[in-house]
mmCIF file of C-alpha atoms in Angstrom:
data_model
loop_
_atom_site.group_PDB
_atom_site.id
_atom_site.type_symbol
_atom_site.label_atom_id
_atom_site.label_comp_id
_atom_site.label_asym_id
_atom_site.label_seq_id
_atom_site.Cartn_x
_atom_site.Cartn_y
_atom_site.Cartn_z
ATOM 1 C CA LYS A 1 68.423 292.886 25.907
ATOM 2 C CA ALA A 2 71.452 291.624 23.997
ATOM 3 C CA MET A 3 74.607 293.689 24.238
ATOM 4 C CA ARG A 4 76.061 294.849 20.928
ATOM 5 C CA GLN A 5 79.485 293.320 20.158
ATOM 6 C CA PRO A 6 82.403 295.780 19.841
ATOM 7 C CA LEU A 7 83.145 296.509 16.196
ATOM 8 C CA ALA A 8 86.783 295.355 16.410
ATOM 9 C CA LEU A 9 85.714 291.954 17.736
ATOM 10 C CA VAL A 10 83.045 291.492 15.069
ATOM 11 C CA LEU A 11 85.487 292.434 12.311
ATOM 12 C CA PHE A 12 88.073 289.991 13.653
ATOM 13 C CA MET A 13 85.529 287.185 13.769
ATOM 14 C CA VAL A 14 84.340 287.885 10.234
ATOM 15 C CA VAL A 15 87.878 287.915 8.868
ATOM 16 C CA ILE A 16 89.047 284.634 10.387
ATOM 17 C CA GLY A 17 85.720 282.861 9.766
ATOM 18 C CA CYS A 18 86.584 280.122 12.223
ATOM 19 C CA THR A 19 83.164 279.075 13.551
ATOM 20 C CA THR A 20 79.760 278.264 12.146
ATOM 21 C CA ALA A 21 78.228 281.209 13.971
ATOM 22 C CA VAL A 22 80.813 283.545 12.508
ATOM 23 C CA SER A 23 80.320 282.293 8.965
ATOM 24 C CA ALA A 24 76.663 283.262 9.254
ATOM 25 C CA ILE A 25 77.590 286.908 9.840
ATOM 26 C CA GLN A 26 77.149 288.616 6.483
ATOM 27 C CA VAL A 27 76.303 292.213 7.304
ATOM 28 C CA LEU A 28 77.860 294.418 9.969
ATOM 29 C CA GLU A 29 75.358 296.805 11.515
ATOM 30 C CA LEU A 30 77.350 299.960 12.145
ATOM 31 C CA GLN A 31 76.810 303.111 14.130
ATOM 32 C CA TRP A 32 78.596 306.338 13.300
ATOM 33 C CA GLU A 33 81.132 306.013 16.099
ATOM 34 C CA ASP A 34 82.295 302.778 14.416
ATOM 35 C CA LEU A 35 83.633 304.860 11.505
ATOM 36 C CA VAL A 36 86.041 306.824 13.689
ATOM 37 C CA GLY A 37 89.578 305.483 13.435
ATOM 38 C CA THR A 38 92.520 306.043 15.750
ATOM 39 C CA PHE A 39 95.663 308.056 15.223
ATOM 40 C CA GLU A 40 97.729 308.595 18.332
ATOM 41 C CA PHE A 41 100.551 311.061 18.749
ATOM 42 C CA GLU A 42 102.092 313.046 21.565
ATOM 43 C CA ASP A 43 100.664 316.557 21.527
ATOM 44 C CA PRO A 44 102.927 318.848 23.591
ATOM 45 C CA PHE A 45 100.285 321.571 23.664
ATOM 46 C CA GLU A 46 98.007 319.324 25.732
ATOM 47 C CA LYS A 47 100.477 319.570 28.610
ATOM 48 C CA LEU A 48 99.985 323.325 28.877
ATOM 49 C CA THR A 49 97.669 324.835 31.464
ATOM 50 C CA SER A 50 94.879 327.149 30.308
ATOM 51 C CA GLU A 51 96.945 330.110 31.585
ATOM 52 C CA GLN A 52 99.971 328.970 29.582
ATOM 53 C CA VAL A 53 97.866 328.563 26.452
ATOM 54 C CA PHE A 54 96.622 332.131 26.911
ATOM 55 C CA ASP A 55 100.166 333.457 27.458
ATOM 56 C CA LEU A 56 101.473 331.597 24.416
ATOM 57 C CA GLY A 57 98.658 333.020 22.292
ATOM 58 C CA THR A 58 99.454 336.529 23.552
ATOM 59 C CA PHE A 59 103.146 336.160 22.756
ATOM 60 C CA VAL A 60 102.514 334.723 19.260
ATOM 61 C CA ARG A 61 99.919 337.399 18.427
ATOM 62 C CA VAL A 62 102.278 340.272 19.297
ATOM 63 C CA ARG A 63 105.240 338.604 17.598
ATOM 64 C CA THR A 64 103.214 338.104 14.405
ATOM 65 C CA LEU A 65 102.064 341.729 14.441
ATOM 66 C CA LYS A 66 105.651 342.946 14.886
ATOM 67 C CA GLU A 67 106.641 341.007 11.772
ATOM 68 C CA SER A 68 103.689 342.067 9.599
ATOM 69 C CA ASP A 69 102.787 345.536 10.902
ATOM 70 C CA PRO A 70 105.297 346.864 13.442
ATOM 71 C CA ALA A 71 103.608 350.262 13.691
ATOM 72 C CA SER A 72 100.481 348.638 15.135
ATOM 73 C CA VAL A 73 102.306 347.241 18.168
ATOM 74 C CA THR A 74 101.958 349.541 21.176
ATOM 75 C CA GLN A 75 104.231 349.693 24.203
ATOM 76 C CA SER A 76 101.564 348.098 26.387
ATOM 77 C CA MET A 77 101.342 345.190 23.926
ATOM 78 C CA GLU A 78 105.130 344.818 24.038
ATOM 79 C CA ASP A 79 105.058 344.761 27.845
ATOM 80 C CA GLU A 80 102.216 342.226 27.894
ATOM 81 C CA SER A 81 104.115 339.975 25.468
ATOM 82 C CA ARG A 82 107.341 340.098 27.521
ATOM 83 C CA GLU A 83 105.437 339.303 30.728
ATOM 84 C CA ALA A 84 103.718 336.357 29.038
ATOM 85 C CA GLU A 85 107.059 335.058 27.747
ATOM 86 C CA SER A 86 108.622 335.369 31.217
ATOM 87 C CA ARG A 87 105.801 333.395 32.824
ATOM 88 C CA LEU A 88 106.105 330.667 30.184
ATOM 89 C CA GLU A 89 109.871 330.373 30.655
ATOM 90 C CA ALA A 90 109.450 330.271 34.430
ATOM 91 C CA GLY A 91 107.044 327.369 33.945
ATOM 92 C CA GLY A 92 109.557 325.441 31.849
ATOM 93 C CA VAL A 93 107.813 326.067 28.528
ATOM 94 C CA ASP A 94 110.104 326.195 25.480
ATOM 95 C CA VAL A 95 108.281 328.883 23.501
ATOM 96 C CA ASP A 96 110.463 328.756 20.363
ATOM 97 C CA TYR A 97 110.145 324.959 20.181
ATOM 98 C CA LEU A 98 106.349 325.039 20.435
ATOM 99 C CA ILE A 99 106.117 327.709 17.762
ATOM 100 C CA SER A 100 108.379 325.700 15.454
ATOM 101 C CA ILE A 101 106.355 322.472 15.725
ATOM 102 C CA ALA A 102 102.899 324.078 15.665
ATOM 103 C CA PRO A 103 102.314 323.513 11.901
ATOM 104 C CA GLU A 104 103.187 319.809 12.183
ATOM 105 C CA VAL A 105 101.009 319.384 15.270
ATOM 106 C CA LYS A 106 98.123 320.993 13.397
ATOM 107 C CA LYS A 107 98.497 318.442 10.579
ATOM 108 C CA LYS A 108 98.532 315.575 13.065
ATOM 109 C CA ARG A 109 95.458 316.907 14.857
ATOM 110 C CA ILE A 110 93.590 316.996 11.551
ATOM 111 C CA LYS A 111 94.709 313.444 10.793
ATOM 112 C CA GLN A 112 93.567 312.361 14.257
ATOM 113 C CA ALA A 113 90.169 314.006 13.822
ATOM 114 C CA THR A 114 89.611 312.442 10.396
ATOM 115 C CA ALA A 115 91.091 308.960 10.910
ATOM 116 C CA VAL A 116 89.178 306.105 9.257
ATOM 117 C CA VAL A 117 88.957 302.371 10.024
ATOM 118 C CA PRO A 118 90.922 300.410 7.365
ATOM 119 C CA GLU A 119 89.374 297.087 8.456
ATOM 120 C CA LEU A 120 85.988 298.252 7.125
ATOM 121 C CA ASP A 121 87.227 298.189 3.529
ATOM 122 C CA GLY A 122 85.300 295.590 1.529
ATOM 123 C CA GLN A 123 82.901 294.743 4.352
ATOM 124 C CA ARG A 124 79.171 294.416 3.721
ATOM 125 C CA VAL A 125 77.526 296.802 6.145
ATOM 126 C CA LYS A 126 74.273 298.358 7.248
ATOM 127 C CA LEU A 127 74.295 301.992 8.394
ATOM 128 C CA PRO A 128 71.551 304.485 9.319
ATOM 129 C CA GLY A 129 71.750 308.186 8.511
ATOM 130 C CA PHE A 130 70.265 311.139 6.670
ATOM 131 C CA LEU A 131 70.264 311.486 2.887
ATOM 132 C CA LEU A 132 71.657 314.488 0.987
ATOM 133 C CA PRO A 133 70.973 313.995 -2.760
ATOM 134 C CA LEU A 134 73.769 314.688 -5.266
ATOM 135 C CA GLU A 135 72.857 312.997 -8.574
ATOM 136 C CA PHE A 136 69.507 311.931 -10.013
ATOM 137 C CA ASP A 137 68.097 309.592 -12.643
ATOM 138 C CA ASP A 138 64.550 310.662 -13.416
ATOM 139 C CA LYS A 139 62.907 310.808 -9.971
ATOM 140 C CA LYS A 140 65.434 308.604 -8.220
ATOM 141 C CA VAL A 141 68.617 309.622 -6.461
ATOM 142 C CA THR A 142 71.661 307.632 -7.613
ATOM 143 C CA GLU A 143 74.388 309.401 -5.642
ATOM 144 C CA PHE A 144 74.075 310.968 -2.236
ATOM 145 C CA LEU A 145 75.849 311.808 0.976
ATOM 146 C CA LEU A 146 74.930 309.918 4.110
ATOM 147 C CA VAL A 147 75.380 312.084 7.211
ATOM 148 C CA PRO A 148 74.883 311.350 10.923
ATOM 149 C CA TRP A 149 72.510 314.162 11.864
ATOM 150 C CA PHE A 150 69.739 316.265 10.384
ATOM 151 C CA GLY A 151 71.014 319.521 8.900
ATOM 152 C CA ALA A 152 74.650 318.438 8.514
ATOM 153 C CA CYS A 153 76.520 320.277 5.712
ATOM 154 C CA ILE A 154 73.657 322.735 5.137
ATOM 155 C CA HIS A 155 72.244 324.022 8.426
ATOM 156 C CA THR A 156 75.375 323.166 10.404
ATOM 157 C CA PRO A 157 79.077 322.892 9.459
ATOM 158 C CA PRO A 158 80.111 319.634 7.758
ATOM 159 C CA PRO A 159 81.111 316.744 10.015
ATOM 160 C CA PRO A 160 84.685 315.451 9.646
ATOM 161 C CA PRO A 161 85.266 313.209 6.597
ATOM 162 C CA ASN A 162 85.090 310.034 8.694
ATOM 163 C CA GLN A 163 81.501 311.014 9.538
ATOM 164 C CA ILE A 164 80.324 311.457 5.934
ATOM 165 C CA VAL A 165 79.768 308.555 3.526
ATOM 166 C CA PHE A 166 79.477 308.991 -0.243
ATOM 167 C CA VAL A 167 76.866 306.511 -1.491
ATOM 168 C CA THR A 168 76.322 305.297 -5.049
ATOM 169 C CA MET A 169 73.291 303.257 -6.113
ATOM 170 C CA LYS A 170 72.845 302.159 -9.732
ATOM 171 C CA LYS A 171 69.133 301.474 -9.542
ATOM 172 C CA GLY A 172 68.517 304.604 -7.475
ATOM 173 C CA TYR A 173 66.396 305.304 -4.444
ATOM 174 C CA ASP A 174 62.897 306.668 -4.865
ATOM 175 C CA SER A 175 63.189 309.750 -2.683
ATOM 176 C CA LEU A 176 64.405 313.266 -3.468
ATOM 177 C CA GLU A 177 63.807 314.535 0.056
ATOM 178 C CA GLN A 178 66.747 316.217 1.751
ATOM 179 C CA PHE A 179 67.650 314.604 5.060
ATOM 180 C CA ALA A 180 65.314 311.662 4.585
ATOM 181 C CA PRO A 181 66.155 309.166 7.375
ATOM 182 C CA ILE A 182 67.302 305.883 5.824
ATOM 183 C CA TRP A 183 69.119 302.589 6.263
ATOM 184 C CA VAL A 184 71.756 301.763 3.658
ATOM 185 C CA TRP A 185 73.045 298.236 2.933
ATOM 186 C CA GLY A 186 76.080 297.624 0.758
ATOM 187 C CA GLU A 187 79.829 297.298 0.418
ATOM 188 C CA MET A 188 81.903 299.792 2.360
ATOM 189 C CA GLN A 189 85.050 301.127 0.746
ATOM 190 C CA VAL A 190 87.650 303.090 2.676
ATOM 191 C CA LYS A 191 88.045 305.604 -0.132
ATOM 192 C CA SER A 192 88.020 309.365 0.244
ATOM 193 C CA ALA A 193 86.290 311.709 -2.170
ATOM 194 C CA GLN A 194 85.292 315.333 -2.500
ATOM 195 C CA LYS A 195 81.781 316.039 -3.695
ATOM 196 C CA SER A 196 80.074 319.271 -4.686
ATOM 197 C CA LEU A 197 76.921 320.019 -2.743
ATOM 198 C CA TYR A 198 74.732 322.684 -4.332
ATOM 199 C CA LEU A 199 73.187 325.040 -1.805
ATOM 200 C CA VAL A 200 70.798 327.968 -2.082
ATOM 201 C CA ASP A 201 73.671 330.432 -1.753
ATOM 202 C CA GLY A 202 76.204 328.547 -3.880
ATOM 203 C CA GLU A 203 78.300 325.396 -4.083
ATOM 204 C CA SER A 204 80.188 323.710 -1.265
ATOM 205 C CA GLY A 205 82.931 321.086 -1.517
ATOM 206 C CA ILE A 206 82.382 318.234 0.958
ATOM 207 C CA ASP A 207 85.153 315.796 1.891
ATOM 208 C CA THR A 208 84.135 312.202 2.602
ATOM 209 C CA GLY A 209 86.207 309.443 4.187
ATOM 210 C CA TYR A 210 84.198 306.465 2.941
ATOM 211 C CA THR A 211 82.353 305.317 -0.175
ATOM 212 C CA LEU A 212 79.460 302.875 0.052
ATOM 213 C CA VAL A 213 78.164 300.947 -2.967
ATOM 214 C CA ALA A 214 74.535 300.507 -1.985
ATOM 215 C CA GLU A 215 72.604 297.309 -2.618
ATOM 216 C CA LYS A 216 69.495 298.398 -0.776
ATOM 217 C CA VAL A 217 68.086 301.538 0.837
ATOM 218 C CA THR A 218 65.031 301.619 3.073
ATOM 219 C CA PRO A 219 63.350 304.283 5.213
ATOM 220 C CA TYR A 220 64.674 304.431 8.758
ATOM 221 C CA LYS A 221 62.195 303.993 11.551
ATOM 222 C CA PRO A 222 63.478 304.664 15.088
ATOM 223 C CA PRO A 223 62.962 301.684 17.415
ATOM 224 C CA ALA A 224 59.825 301.874 19.503
ATOM 225 C CA ASP A 225 60.272 302.650 23.184
ATOM 226 C CA ASN A 226 59.850 299.649 25.409
#
């Protein structure tokens, strides 16, 4: 059974187009993990032990309460906070520094979790997934979300944006079924969007990391077991 080439290698070969075999590659068959980009940064919180994380949370919780509602802070809470702070300092943890950089670290963690793959922009690709209809023309769906698992965005929380693809298709696809398993062929664009998904209990805004201009959509059939 042939081994699937790493995405980075295939992209490099397509871009340089230096061999006859490479020039024949027209469509990249992607899996969802291929849409996850990289964003590396040094996260100081990852160096903390589980006990230190707990102590830091205790200290921050009491400190926040003292600022917002001092009357709610009991003596036992004060004692617990001081003990947690002492243990952190004894372990070499700079509590004030970690508190000061926490908002920036949070932003970087979100960026890391939602990073896309710039090299996919403009590539002709093929990707399997589940269809969530957004816009219709008669009995055909012309805009939809492609998601990696059944129930995503409705029965389960939305995946990160780099795991949701907004798909447009001028001629439409003849299926209005939610979560229909499909293959989508077309041009991938590294372009974010926010789309409104109408649910039984209201409307939900869904962030997407990619847009795919579909040329063809077909039902997905899992490969037969050998």
